[in-house]
Structure formats: structure tokens, C-alpha cells
């Protein structure tokens, strides 16, 4: 089990290059099995969640080639099963995208349901509602979701709750259904649009992605394509927040600034300076940070996946801030660890009331989930003294080369495997 050894206090300066969006990649990799032609996907991030999904796809009979670190060629013509039975895959939520993809292509899918989740209940009722409306018989059997249909027919589906996963899953199945599907109250996240663009480049007929009404005319088959995944909004936002919390000056390259507006707006409010370029944003924070109020909402609102990172920054801002979690009910688990680093935060229900402190102090920290892990690394970088982040695995699910990119910005961070490495790292960081 690797750990990060961090010596806080260094400001972050320089440039960082952002990779492909993990959550777009998960949807697009799964959707790539829907055609029998080869599909080449570029800008796939080398992160555990994507690698686990690709391994599971190989076990289904999908051929997966990686000509280089960020390119994947997928050939789904030889899929020999619609039943995904992979212990490891149960740990990644996005495994359920294979239901939409396989149901669309082969009219049948069985995929294990992910187990307990550290950020709150992750219901799937809207996925089931969508598949059923398209004519599938959906059951939960032995811990798996099973969907089967003699025929998939387009339908008018009104989602009761804005759900990224349900929108993506229904879009995939409906792309190969007969007739027209309308998804109302659809999610508008950039990765929903990216999946629609990918499917359209394979011959699907999807309109309206990025608005709350998506219209899909089913087609008989999809064909091969070459496609490049969009930049990761949350990876970029994480480095933006790191620059803010550490009073740095960082150029974040390879981004779509429009996708970052919800984050940029909050950083401006708390006193950061932001300059937007065509495909970069520069974030500097020469002055003390100021308090604000944040509520997480579906896109284009402030993303729940940035909630822990902004909470860490606001913990160091002057005055009292309020962060309200509007998507998941249990996404403040990391606050106990932040309090151990000296933060002054009270959580009541889905709301955190934050009284800014002058600084955090280093501690030995455990990480409850991916984004909280990244946020706690930011806290450690801003803290006085040394921090050990006990397990890097959560962070590696969604951040490629996290410590390498941070080191490039001047952070004192080492990844260590053994006690001996940890002692050596402490000497090196001293
Ligand atoms: C996606 O999860 C992302 N995952 C999450 O990113 C992200 O936090 C989340 O969207 C919200 O933006 C991927 O894209 C792989 P939802 P998803 O369905 O699709 C409720 C990260 O850190 N709901 O939009 O599972 C649900 O309980 C991860 O990268 C239902 O009630 O999220 C939640 O409260 C973590 N019924 C809300 O909707 C349903 O059928 C939003 O969930 C589905 C969801």
C-alpha cells in the first residue's frame, strides 16, 4: 500500500497539463463495444478506474490494444458473453455503463452492482426506469443488475432526478433501439455531451446533449470511429483549488475554460485572480482568501466532485463559509481528517459551516474516497509540517501522475511504499 509523504508550505508555481476526462472515458470505453468495428480512442487517462473497466471488457471477449499510454483501440466484434462477472469491477461504479452498452447491442446484459459507497447512497432506480421504458425486463439478481429485451423501442422518459449515470446508460441503449427516445430532465455534464458526440461519430443520431432534453433516433448499427476524449474538468479544478489554497500561480493547460466557469466564478469570489486563455486558465492567489457560500448542483452548477477541494481552500479563508452538498448525502466524511489537521468545521446534515483558520498542521491522514483524497493532499501541501496520506489507491482511481504533476509545480511530495522509503522521503523533504 503506497503512501504520500508531504512537506507543506511550498507555494505552487508553473504549468500543469490536464489529461482526458475520467468520467467521459468510462462512458466512452463502455460504449465502444456497441459496434463490431474497431474504435480508436485518444486522450484516455491512465487511471485505475479506466484500467479496471478495460480489463473487465477484455474478459468479455473485447480486444483491447494500447498503442501508447493514452490511446486505446477497442474491438467489440468478438464479445462472447453479456454477463460481466468480475470481482474487482464491483468496486467501480461505472461498471454499470456496460448494461446500457450491452443491452443496446445484444439486448441482454448482467453486471454486478457496485458495493457500498463512501459518498452516500448511489441509487439506480432511474437507470431501471429508463431501461424498462425502452422495453427491457430489468431484475436485480444475486447482487447484479440484469436487463433483457426481445425488442428495444424508443420511449419518452422523464427522469425524476438529474442523474449523469442514468442519462448516459439510457442514451447508449436508446441509440440502438427502434424509433425515437426523448430523455427529459437529462444531465448536462460535459461528459454526457462527450458521449453523445462519440456515439454520433459512430453513426448514432443524438440531439440536444448538453440541454435537459435529449432526443435520440435509434439506428440499426454503429460503425467504427476515431475519437479524442475531452479534458478532465475535475482534474483541472483540483489544480486550480491547489493553487488557491497554496497561494500559488499556476497555468493549467489543455482545458476547456467554459467547463470550468462554475469553479472560476467561486475562485474569483474568494479573491483569486483568474486569466482565461483558449485552452488554459491561470490561477494565482497572492492575497488572503475570503469566505463564501457554495452549493453543489448538477452542471452547470458547482460540481459535487469539487466540494472537498473547495472546502479545504475555504478552511483557510478569512471569515465563515458555508458549503452545502446538494447531490450526495454523505460527502463530508473527510472533514474529520481535516479537523485533525486543525480545520474548524461543523457539519450538520448536508451543510458544512467553516470558520477559516490561519493554517493547517501536518498529520497522518486516511482517505475516504477519490476527491476527498485529492482535497486532503491539497490541505497537506498548504499545511505547516509533514503529512502522511495513508493510502494512495483512492486518488489513483482518478488522477494520473498526481504526485509527479504536483512536484512539477514545486510541491514537496513523495510517493513511498515502505517504512524505509518514508524515512528517506522525510530526509529528502527536510
Ligand atoms: C457521476 O456519478 C460521476 N461518476 C460522479 O463522479 C459524480 O460525483 C456524479 O456523477 C455527480 O456529478 C461517473 O461519471 C462515473 P448521478 P453517478 O447518477 O452517475 C441520485 C468522481 O469522483 N440517483 O448523477 O453515479 C444519486 O443517489 C465520481 O469522479 C438516484 O436517486 O451520479 C445522487 O444523489 C464520484 N437514482 C444523484 O442522483 C438513480 O437512478 C446524482 O447521481 C441515479 C442517481
GROMACS .gro file of C-alpha atoms and ligand atoms in nm:
model
  474
    1UNK     CA    1   0.000   0.000   0.000
    2UNK     CA    2   0.170   0.320  -0.119
    3UNK     CA    3   0.153   0.645   0.075
    4UNK     CA    4   0.227   1.009   0.003
    5UNK     CA    5   0.480   1.185   0.223
    6UNK     CA    6   0.422   1.559   0.202
    7UNK     CA    7   0.602   1.857   0.349
    8UNK     CA    8   0.367   2.152   0.345
    9UNK     CA    9   0.434   2.518   0.299
   10UNK     CA   10   0.567   2.544  -0.057
   11UNK     CA   11   0.375   2.772  -0.291
   12UNK     CA   12   0.282   2.615  -0.623
   13UNK     CA   13   0.421   2.778  -0.937
   14UNK     CA   14   0.447   2.677  -1.302
   15UNK     CA   15   0.239   2.482  -1.550
   16UNK     CA   16   0.042   2.160  -1.537
   17UNK     CA   17  -0.105   1.965  -1.828
   18UNK     CA   18  -0.454   1.821  -1.781
   19UNK     CA   19  -0.542   1.473  -1.910
   20UNK     CA   20  -0.857   1.323  -2.058
   21UNK     CA   21  -1.175   1.323  -1.851
   22UNK     CA   22  -1.203   1.004  -1.644
   23UNK     CA   23  -1.582   1.012  -1.630
   24UNK     CA   24  -1.616   1.071  -2.005
   25UNK     CA   25  -1.362   0.794  -2.073
   26UNK     CA   26  -1.553   0.542  -1.860
   27UNK     CA   27  -1.872   0.602  -2.060
   28UNK     CA   28  -1.700   0.610  -2.399
   29UNK     CA   29  -1.488   0.298  -2.338
   30UNK     CA   30  -1.801   0.104  -2.245
   31UNK     CA   31  -1.991   0.246  -2.544
   32UNK     CA   32  -1.709   0.141  -2.777
   33UNK     CA   33  -1.822  -0.223  -2.752
   34UNK     CA   34  -2.152  -0.129  -2.919
   35UNK     CA   35  -2.003  -0.154  -3.267
   36UNK     CA   36  -1.840  -0.454  -3.432
   37UNK     CA   37  -1.581  -0.229  -3.599
   38UNK     CA   38  -1.259  -0.120  -3.429
   39UNK     CA   39  -1.275   0.210  -3.241
   40UNK     CA   40  -0.969   0.419  -3.161
   41UNK     CA   41  -0.998   0.644  -2.856
   42UNK     CA   42  -0.736   0.906  -2.775
   43UNK     CA   43  -0.669   1.100  -2.455
   44UNK     CA   44  -0.774   0.813  -2.227
   45UNK     CA   45  -0.636   0.887  -1.880
   46UNK     CA   46  -0.410   0.619  -1.733
   47UNK     CA   47  -0.605   0.587  -1.407
   48UNK     CA   48  -0.720   0.279  -1.217
   49UNK     CA   49  -1.093   0.315  -1.288
   50UNK     CA   50  -1.039   0.315  -1.666
   51UNK     CA   51  -0.783   0.034  -1.649
   52UNK     CA   52  -1.015  -0.184  -1.441
   53UNK     CA   53  -1.301  -0.129  -1.685
   54UNK     CA   54  -1.076  -0.218  -1.982
   55UNK     CA   55  -0.959  -0.538  -1.809
   56UNK     CA   56  -1.320  -0.641  -1.743
   57UNK     CA   57  -1.408  -0.570  -2.106
   58UNK     CA   58  -1.123  -0.799  -2.216
   59UNK     CA   59  -1.273  -1.077  -2.007
   60UNK     CA   60  -1.598  -1.034  -2.204
   61UNK     CA   61  -1.406  -1.111  -2.522
   62UNK     CA   62  -1.340  -0.750  -2.625
   63UNK     CA   63  -1.000  -0.695  -2.784
   64UNK     CA   64  -0.820  -0.402  -2.619
   65UNK     CA   65  -0.493  -0.267  -2.761
   66UNK     CA   66  -0.295   0.021  -2.617
   67UNK     CA   67  -0.067   0.160  -2.885
   68UNK     CA   68   0.051   0.423  -2.639
   69UNK     CA   69  -0.024   0.531  -2.284
   70UNK     CA   70  -0.332   0.737  -2.372
   71UNK     CA   71  -0.467   0.560  -2.682
   72UNK     CA   72  -0.689   0.256  -2.681
   73UNK     CA   73  -0.815   0.051  -2.976
   74UNK     CA   74  -1.126  -0.145  -2.890
   75UNK     CA   75  -1.277  -0.420  -3.100
   76UNK     CA   76  -1.606  -0.548  -2.964
   77UNK     CA   77  -1.683  -0.783  -3.255
   78UNK     CA   78  -1.598  -1.097  -3.061
   79UNK     CA   79  -1.788  -1.041  -2.739
   80UNK     CA   80  -1.876  -1.388  -2.620
   81UNK     CA   81  -2.080  -1.304  -2.312
   82UNK     CA   82  -2.325  -1.049  -2.186
   83UNK     CA   83  -2.254  -1.143  -1.827
   84UNK     CA   84  -1.986  -0.942  -1.656
   85UNK     CA   85  -1.854  -1.134  -1.359
   86UNK     CA   86  -1.553  -0.959  -1.227
   87UNK     CA   87  -1.481  -0.917  -0.856
   88UNK     CA   88  -1.267  -0.608  -0.900
   89UNK     CA   89  -1.517  -0.439  -1.129
   90UNK     CA   90  -1.768  -0.432  -0.843
   91UNK     CA   91  -1.559  -0.158  -0.691
   92UNK     CA   92  -1.607   0.082  -0.978
   93UNK     CA   93  -1.941   0.244  -1.015
   94UNK     CA   94  -1.910   0.293  -1.389
   95UNK     CA   95  -1.922  -0.082  -1.450
   96UNK     CA   96  -2.296  -0.031  -1.492
   97UNK     CA   97  -2.233   0.150  -1.820
   98UNK     CA   98  -2.183  -0.196  -1.965
   99UNK     CA   99  -2.555  -0.257  -1.901
  100UNK     CA  100  -2.662   0.022  -2.137
  101UNK     CA  101  -2.397  -0.071  -2.392
  102UNK     CA  102  -2.463  -0.448  -2.397
  103UNK     CA  103  -2.840  -0.412  -2.372
  104UNK     CA  104  -2.831  -0.181  -2.675
  105UNK     CA  105  -2.605  -0.409  -2.874
  106UNK     CA  106  -2.712  -0.762  -2.773
  107UNK     CA  107  -3.044  -0.698  -2.597
  108UNK     CA  108  -2.906  -0.859  -2.283
  109UNK     CA  109  -2.670  -0.766  -2.001
  110UNK     CA  110  -2.589  -0.874  -1.650
  111UNK     CA  111  -2.343  -0.667  -1.449
  112UNK     CA  112  -2.261  -0.683  -1.076
  113UNK     CA  113  -2.389  -0.388  -0.877
  114UNK     CA  114  -2.121  -0.183  -0.708
  115UNK     CA  115  -2.098  -0.239  -0.333
  116UNK     CA  116  -2.120   0.022  -0.057
  117UNK     CA  117  -2.003   0.367  -0.146
  118UNK     CA  118  -1.821   0.621   0.062
  119UNK     CA  119  -2.002   0.925  -0.068
  120UNK     CA  120  -2.359   0.814   0.002
  121UNK     CA  121  -2.643   0.608  -0.140
  122UNK     CA  122  -2.599   0.553  -0.513
  123UNK     CA  123  -2.948   0.457  -0.624
  124UNK     CA  124  -3.012   0.307  -0.969
  125UNK     CA  125  -3.389   0.345  -0.989
  126UNK     CA  126  -3.365   0.597  -1.276
  127UNK     CA  127  -3.147   0.359  -1.481
  128UNK     CA  128  -3.405   0.085  -1.427
  129UNK     CA  129  -3.690   0.322  -1.512
  130UNK     CA  130  -3.518   0.413  -1.839
  131UNK     CA  131  -3.432   0.056  -1.945
  132UNK     CA  132  -3.785  -0.060  -1.859
  133UNK     CA  133  -3.940   0.224  -2.061
  134UNK     CA  134  -3.735   0.102  -2.360
  135UNK     CA  135  -3.899  -0.240  -2.317
  136UNK     CA  136  -3.636  -0.427  -2.116
  137UNK     CA  137  -3.715  -0.659  -1.832
  138UNK     CA  138  -3.486  -0.549  -1.551
  139UNK     CA  139  -3.417  -0.751  -1.237
  140UNK     CA  140  -3.172  -0.740  -0.952
  141UNK     CA  141  -3.045  -1.095  -0.908
  142UNK     CA  142  -2.765  -1.220  -0.683
  143UNK     CA  143  -2.618  -0.873  -0.646
  144UNK     CA  144  -2.622  -0.798  -1.017
  145UNK     CA  145  -2.841  -0.588  -1.244
  146UNK     CA  146  -2.983  -0.799  -1.524
  147UNK     CA  147  -3.161  -0.645  -1.824
  148UNK     CA  148  -3.309  -0.830  -2.118
  149UNK     CA  149  -3.532  -0.731  -2.409
  150UNK     CA  150  -3.672  -0.913  -2.709
  151UNK     CA  151  -3.701  -0.573  -2.871
  152UNK     CA  152  -3.593  -0.224  -2.758
  153UNK     CA  153  -3.837   0.051  -2.853
  154UNK     CA  154  -3.787   0.426  -2.822
  155UNK     CA  155  -3.980   0.593  -2.540
  156UNK     CA  156  -4.047   0.927  -2.373
  157UNK     CA  157  -3.862   0.918  -2.042
  158UNK     CA  158  -3.884   1.183  -1.772
  159UNK     CA  159  -3.606   1.141  -1.515
  160UNK     CA  160  -3.730   1.211  -1.162
  161UNK     CA  161  -3.381   1.315  -1.062
  162UNK     CA  162  -3.098   1.458  -1.269
  163UNK     CA  163  -2.859   1.165  -1.298
  164UNK     CA  164  -2.539   1.155  -1.502
  165UNK     CA  165  -2.525   0.775  -1.495
  166UNK     CA  166  -2.891   0.719  -1.588
  167UNK     CA  167  -2.872   0.974  -1.873
  168UNK     CA  168  -2.562   0.802  -2.012
  169UNK     CA  169  -2.698   0.449  -1.974
  170UNK     CA  170  -3.033   0.530  -2.135
  171UNK     CA  171  -2.862   0.721  -2.418
  172UNK     CA  172  -2.649   0.414  -2.500
  173UNK     CA  173  -2.938   0.165  -2.503
  174UNK     CA  174  -3.167   0.406  -2.694
  175UNK     CA  175  -2.904   0.470  -2.963
  176UNK     CA  176  -2.969   0.115  -3.091
  177UNK     CA  177  -3.342   0.095  -3.008
  178UNK     CA  178  -3.607   0.122  -3.277
  179UNK     CA  179  -3.777   0.462  -3.302
  180UNK     CA  180  -3.738   0.782  -3.110
  181UNK     CA  181  -3.643   0.830  -2.746
  182UNK     CA  182  -3.674   1.157  -2.556
  183UNK     CA  183  -3.495   1.192  -2.222
  184UNK     CA  184  -3.634   1.484  -2.022
  185UNK     CA  185  -3.458   1.632  -1.717
  186UNK     CA  186  -3.136   1.487  -1.856
  187UNK     CA  187  -2.794   1.558  -1.701
  188UNK     CA  188  -2.597   1.827  -1.888
  189UNK     CA  189  -2.243   1.747  -1.771
  190UNK     CA  190  -1.962   1.782  -2.028
  191UNK     CA  191  -1.910   1.405  -2.025
  192UNK     CA  192  -2.275   1.347  -2.124
  193UNK     CA  193  -2.211   1.569  -2.428
  194UNK     CA  194  -1.882   1.390  -2.498
  195UNK     CA  195  -2.054   1.051  -2.502
  196UNK     CA  196  -2.325   1.183  -2.737
  197UNK     CA  197  -2.056   1.321  -2.970
  198UNK     CA  198  -1.873   0.989  -2.960
  199UNK     CA  199  -2.188   0.788  -3.037
  200UNK     CA  200  -2.280   1.031  -3.319
  201UNK     CA  201  -1.932   0.983  -3.465
  202UNK     CA  202  -2.018   0.609  -3.473
  203UNK     CA  203  -2.338   0.683  -3.668
  204UNK     CA  204  -2.587   0.738  -3.384
  205UNK     CA  205  -2.848   1.014  -3.411
  206UNK     CA  206  -2.849   1.203  -3.079
  207UNK     CA  207  -2.950   1.568  -3.046
  208UNK     CA  208  -2.976   1.804  -2.752
  209UNK     CA  209  -2.699   1.662  -2.530
  210UNK     CA  210  -2.590   1.947  -2.303
  211UNK     CA  211  -2.951   2.063  -2.260
  212UNK     CA  212  -3.208   1.897  -2.039
  213UNK     CA  213  -3.392   1.734  -2.329
  214UNK     CA  214  -3.202   1.475  -2.531
  215UNK     CA  215  -3.360   1.334  -2.846
  216UNK     CA  216  -3.235   1.006  -2.986
  217UNK     CA  217  -3.341   0.844  -3.314
  218UNK     CA  218  -3.241   0.480  -3.289
  219UNK     CA  219  -3.020   0.341  -3.568
  220UNK     CA  220  -2.970  -0.021  -3.672
  221UNK     CA  221  -2.598  -0.034  -3.621
  222UNK     CA  222  -2.299   0.174  -3.520
  223UNK     CA  223  -1.968   0.184  -3.704
  224UNK     CA  224  -1.606   0.236  -3.604
  225UNK     CA  225  -1.454   0.577  -3.537
  226UNK     CA  226  -1.156   0.766  -3.402
  227UNK     CA  227  -1.236   0.991  -3.110
  228UNK     CA  228  -1.048   1.213  -2.866
  229UNK     CA  229  -1.184   1.248  -2.511
  230UNK     CA  230  -1.239   1.597  -2.362
  231UNK     CA  231  -1.011   1.733  -2.088
  232UNK     CA  232  -1.094   1.648  -1.729
  233UNK     CA  233  -1.293   1.929  -1.568
  234UNK     CA  234  -1.237   1.795  -1.217
  235UNK     CA  235  -0.864   1.729  -1.255
  236UNK     CA  236  -0.826   2.087  -1.379
  237UNK     CA  237  -1.044   2.220  -1.097
  238UNK     CA  238  -0.835   2.031  -0.843
  239UNK     CA  239  -0.513   2.204  -0.957
  240UNK     CA  240  -0.698   2.538  -0.962
  241UNK     CA  241  -0.800   2.484  -0.600
  242UNK     CA  242  -0.447   2.369  -0.507
  243UNK     CA  243  -0.309   2.694  -0.647
  244UNK     CA  244  -0.565   2.891  -0.444
  245UNK     CA  245  -0.504   2.709  -0.115
  246UNK     CA  246  -0.122   2.729  -0.150
  247UNK     CA  247  -0.117   3.094  -0.268
  248UNK     CA  248   0.042   2.984  -0.591
  249UNK     CA  249   0.044   3.099  -0.951
  250UNK     CA  250  -0.035   2.807  -1.178
  251UNK     CA  251  -0.111   2.782  -1.550
  252UNK     CA  252  -0.345   2.489  -1.608
  253UNK     CA  253  -0.308   2.381  -1.969
  254UNK     CA  254  -0.513   2.165  -2.203
  255UNK     CA  255  -0.856   2.257  -2.064
  256UNK     CA  256  -1.191   2.384  -2.195
  257UNK     CA  257  -1.233   2.706  -1.991
  258UNK     CA  258  -1.612   2.702  -2.046
  259UNK     CA  259  -1.635   2.376  -1.846
  260UNK     CA  260  -1.450   2.542  -1.558
  261UNK     CA  261  -1.669   2.854  -1.529
  262UNK     CA  262  -1.856   2.725  -1.223
  263UNK     CA  263  -1.520   2.680  -1.046
  264UNK     CA  264  -1.363   3.000  -1.182
  265UNK     CA  265  -1.657   3.206  -1.054
  266UNK     CA  266  -1.610   3.080  -0.696
  267UNK     CA  267  -1.234   3.132  -0.707
  268UNK     CA  268  -1.289   3.494  -0.817
  269UNK     CA  269  -1.535   3.541  -0.529
  270UNK     CA  270  -1.276   3.427  -0.274
  271UNK     CA  271  -1.013   3.664  -0.407
  272UNK     CA  272  -0.813   3.463  -0.661
  273UNK     CA  273  -0.700   3.610  -0.991
  274UNK     CA  274  -0.804   3.410  -1.295
  275UNK     CA  275  -0.697   3.460  -1.655
  276UNK     CA  276  -0.867   3.252  -1.922
  277UNK     CA  277  -0.694   3.159  -2.248
  278UNK     CA  278  -0.825   2.950  -2.540
  279UNK     CA  279  -0.721   2.622  -2.379
  280UNK     CA  280  -0.570   2.722  -2.045
  281UNK     CA  281  -0.653   2.903  -1.723
  282UNK     CA  282  -0.408   3.074  -1.492
  283UNK     CA  283  -0.495   3.086  -1.123
  284UNK     CA  284  -0.299   3.298  -0.879
  285UNK     CA  285  -0.377   3.378  -0.518
  286UNK     CA  286  -0.145   3.649  -0.391
  287UNK     CA  287  -0.391   3.776  -0.126
  288UNK     CA  288  -0.558   3.613   0.176
  289UNK     CA  289  -0.861   3.406   0.069
  290UNK     CA  290  -1.209   3.533   0.156
  291UNK     CA  291  -1.509   3.332   0.272
  292UNK     CA  292  -1.810   3.247   0.055
  293UNK     CA  293  -2.110   3.016   0.019
  294UNK     CA  294  -2.115   2.720  -0.216
  295UNK     CA  295  -2.386   2.471  -0.306
  296UNK     CA  296  -2.313   2.172  -0.522
  297UNK     CA  297  -2.558   2.119  -0.806
  298UNK     CA  298  -2.583   1.936  -1.138
  299UNK     CA  299  -2.385   2.104  -1.422
  300UNK     CA  300  -2.355   2.395  -1.486
  301UNK     CA  301  -2.371   2.434  -1.107
  302UNK     CA  302  -2.071   2.388  -0.881
  303UNK     CA  303  -1.969   2.018  -0.910
  304UNK     CA  304  -2.002   1.782  -0.616
  305UNK     CA  305  -1.669   1.633  -0.729
  306UNK     CA  306  -1.505   1.967  -0.635
  307UNK     CA  307  -1.677   2.003  -0.297
  308UNK     CA  308  -1.396   1.861  -0.079
  309UNK     CA  309  -1.131   2.066  -0.262
  310UNK     CA  310  -1.314   2.397  -0.216
  311UNK     CA  311  -1.390   2.312   0.146
  312UNK     CA  312  -1.016   2.270   0.204
  313UNK     CA  313  -0.948   2.612   0.045
  314UNK     CA  314  -1.230   2.779   0.241
  315UNK     CA  315  -1.094   2.629   0.564
  316UNK     CA  316  -0.806   2.872   0.515
  317UNK     CA  317  -1.019   3.173   0.415
  318UNK     CA  318  -1.095   3.472   0.638
  319UNK     CA  319  -1.441   3.453   0.795
  320UNK     CA  320  -1.718   3.194   0.787
  321UNK     CA  321  -1.807   2.996   0.477
  322UNK     CA  322  -2.095   2.758   0.415
  323UNK     CA  323  -2.071   2.461   0.182
  324UNK     CA  324  -2.394   2.276   0.106
  325UNK     CA  325  -2.380   1.936  -0.061
  326UNK     CA  326  -2.674   1.912  -0.298
  327UNK     CA  327  -2.601   1.581  -0.472
  328UNK     CA  328  -2.477   1.313  -0.231
  329UNK     CA  329  -2.583   1.297   0.132
  330UNK     CA  330  -2.259   1.165   0.277
  331UNK     CA  331  -1.979   1.355   0.115
  332UNK     CA  332  -1.831   1.520   0.424
  333UNK     CA  333  -1.661   1.210   0.565
  334UNK     CA  334  -1.316   1.361   0.512
  335UNK     CA  335  -1.396   1.658   0.738
  336UNK     CA  336  -1.290   1.462   1.049
  337UNK     CA  337  -0.945   1.422   0.897
  338UNK     CA  338  -0.932   1.791   0.807
  339UNK     CA  339  -1.024   1.879   1.165
  340UNK     CA  340  -0.728   1.664   1.276
  341UNK     CA  341  -0.517   1.898   1.064
  342UNK     CA  342  -0.652   2.199   1.252
  343UNK     CA  343  -0.957   2.299   1.045
  344UNK     CA  344  -1.259   2.445   1.223
  345UNK     CA  345  -1.563   2.293   1.053
  346UNK     CA  346  -1.903   2.187   1.180
  347UNK     CA  347  -2.109   1.954   0.965
  348UNK     CA  348  -2.484   1.950   1.009
  349UNK     CA  349  -2.667   1.725   0.767
  350UNK     CA  350  -2.565   1.825   0.418
  351UNK     CA  351  -2.408   2.154   0.526
  352UNK     CA  352  -2.058   2.239   0.647
  353UNK     CA  353  -2.004   2.562   0.837
  354UNK     CA  354  -1.639   2.656   0.806
  355UNK     CA  355  -1.459   2.909   1.025
  356UNK     CA  356  -1.138   2.989   0.845
  357UNK     CA  357  -0.810   2.920   1.029
  358UNK     CA  358  -0.467   3.071   0.959
  359UNK     CA  359  -0.308   2.737   0.869
  360UNK     CA  360  -0.341   2.360   0.887
  361UNK     CA  361  -0.081   2.141   1.051
  362UNK     CA  362   0.052   1.813   0.912
  363UNK     CA  363  -0.079   1.479   1.044
  364UNK     CA  364  -0.115   1.115   0.947
  365UNK     CA  365  -0.429   1.105   0.737
  366UNK     CA  366  -0.654   0.836   0.592
  367UNK     CA  367  -0.851   0.898   0.277
  368UNK     CA  368  -1.222   0.805   0.247
  369UNK     CA  369  -1.270   0.849  -0.129
  370UNK     CA  370  -1.119   0.980  -0.451
  371UNK     CA  371  -1.198   1.353  -0.442
  372UNK     CA  372  -1.162   1.378  -0.065
  373UNK     CA  373  -0.819   1.220  -0.110
  374UNK     CA  374  -0.712   1.488  -0.357
  375UNK     CA  375  -0.851   1.756  -0.126
  376UNK     CA  376  -0.657   1.621   0.172
  377UNK     CA  377  -0.338   1.628  -0.036
  378UNK     CA  378  -0.410   1.997  -0.105
  379UNK     CA  379  -0.458   2.054   0.269
  380UNK     CA  380  -0.124   1.882   0.334
  381UNK     CA  381   0.051   2.098   0.073
  382UNK     CA  382  -0.083   2.411   0.241
  383UNK     CA  383  -0.015   2.286   0.596
  384UNK     CA  384   0.272   2.355   0.827
  385UNK     CA  385   0.488   2.046   0.874
  386UNK     CA  386   0.469   1.690   0.748
  387UNK     CA  387   0.168   1.485   0.646
  388UNK     CA  388   0.146   1.120   0.550
  389UNK     CA  389  -0.153   1.030   0.334
  390UNK     CA  390  -0.201   0.669   0.426
  391UNK     CA  391  -0.326   0.510   0.105
  392UNK     CA  392  -0.281   0.647  -0.247
  393UNK     CA  393  -0.515   0.398  -0.415
  394UNK     CA  394  -0.831   0.606  -0.395
  395UNK     CA  395  -0.652   0.901  -0.554
  396UNK     CA  396  -0.503   0.688  -0.831
  397UNK     CA  397  -0.854   0.586  -0.934
  398UNK     CA  398  -0.898   0.928  -1.092
  399UNK     CA  399  -0.573   1.127  -1.100
  400UNK     CA  400  -0.289   1.031  -1.333
  401UNK     CA  401   0.063   1.103  -1.203
  402UNK     CA  402  -0.079   1.316  -0.922
  403UNK     CA  403   0.240   1.349  -0.722
  404UNK     CA  404   0.454   1.390  -1.035
  405UNK     CA  405   0.238   1.678  -1.161
  406UNK     CA  406   0.238   1.842  -0.816
  407UNK     CA  407   0.616   1.803  -0.789
  408UNK     CA  408   0.642   1.980  -1.126
  409UNK     CA  409   0.469   2.276  -0.958
  410UNK     CA  410   0.720   2.278  -0.672
  411UNK     CA  411   0.529   2.069  -0.417
  412UNK     CA  412   0.729   1.865  -0.168
  413UNK     CA  413   0.560   1.531  -0.215
  414UNK     CA  414   0.697   1.178  -0.247
  415UNK     CA  415   0.520   0.850  -0.309
  416UNK     CA  416   0.656   0.580  -0.079
  417UNK     CA  417   0.598   0.206  -0.041
  418UNK     CA  418   0.786   0.105   0.275
  419UNK     CA  419   0.875   0.249   0.616
  420UNK     CA  420   1.232   0.280   0.492
  421UNK     CA  421   1.116   0.481   0.189
  422UNK     CA  422   0.913   0.700   0.422
  423UNK     CA  423   1.218   0.775   0.641
  424UNK     CA  424   1.422   0.850   0.329
  425UNK     CA  425   1.147   1.077   0.192
  426UNK     CA  426   1.134   1.271   0.519
  427UNK     CA  427   1.507   1.333   0.499
  428UNK     CA  428   1.476   1.434   0.134
  429UNK     CA  429   1.187   1.671   0.201
  430UNK     CA  430   1.363   1.826   0.503
  431LIG     C1  431  -2.137   1.054  -1.171
  431LIG     O1  432  -2.185   0.955  -1.080
  431LIG     C2  433  -1.989   1.058  -1.155
  431LIG     N1  434  -1.934   0.927  -1.186
  431LIG     C3  435  -1.952   1.100  -1.012
  431LIG     O2  436  -1.812   1.116  -1.007
  431LIG     C4  437  -2.018   1.233  -0.981
  431LIG     O3  438  -1.996   1.264  -0.845
  431LIG     C5  439  -2.168   1.227  -1.007
  431LIG     O4  440  -2.194   1.181  -1.142
  431LIG     C6  441  -2.239   1.360  -0.991
  431LIG     O5  442  -2.184   1.454  -1.080
  431LIG     C7  443  -1.911   0.893  -1.312
  431LIG     O6  444  -1.935   0.969  -1.405
  431LIG     C8  445  -1.851   0.760  -1.337
  431LIG     P1  446  -2.564   1.055  -1.056
  431LIG     P2  447  -2.331   0.896  -1.093
  431LIG     O7  448  -2.639   0.940  -1.111
  431LIG     O8  449  -2.367   0.891  -1.237
  431LIG     C9  450  -2.915   1.005  -0.731
  431LIG    C10  451  -1.597   1.100  -0.915
  431LIG     O9  452  -1.544   1.140  -0.808
  431LIG     N2  453  -2.964   0.897  -0.819
  431LIG    O10  454  -2.562   1.183  -1.132
  431LIG    O11  455  -2.341   0.774  -1.014
  431LIG    C11  456  -2.782   0.968  -0.664
  431LIG    O12  457  -2.805   0.891  -0.547
  431LIG    C12  458  -1.736   1.039  -0.917
  431LIG    O13  459  -1.540   1.106  -1.026
  431LIG    C13  460  -3.088   0.844  -0.793
  431LIG    O14  461  -3.158   0.881  -0.697
  431LIG    O15  462  -2.414   1.011  -1.022
  431LIG    C14  463  -2.724   1.104  -0.638
  431LIG    O16  464  -2.779   1.157  -0.522
  431LIG    C15  465  -1.789   1.012  -0.781
  431LIG     N3  466  -3.132   0.743  -0.875
  431LIG    C16  467  -2.772   1.188  -0.757
  431LIG    O17  468  -2.884   1.117  -0.811
  431LIG    C17  469  -3.060   0.698  -0.980
  431LIG    O18  470  -3.105   0.606  -1.050
  431LIG    C18  471  -2.670   1.208  -0.869
  431LIG    O19  472  -2.619   1.082  -0.908
  431LIG    C19  473  -2.934   0.755  -1.006
  431LIG    C20  474  -2.889   0.856  -0.923
   0.00000   0.00000   0.00000
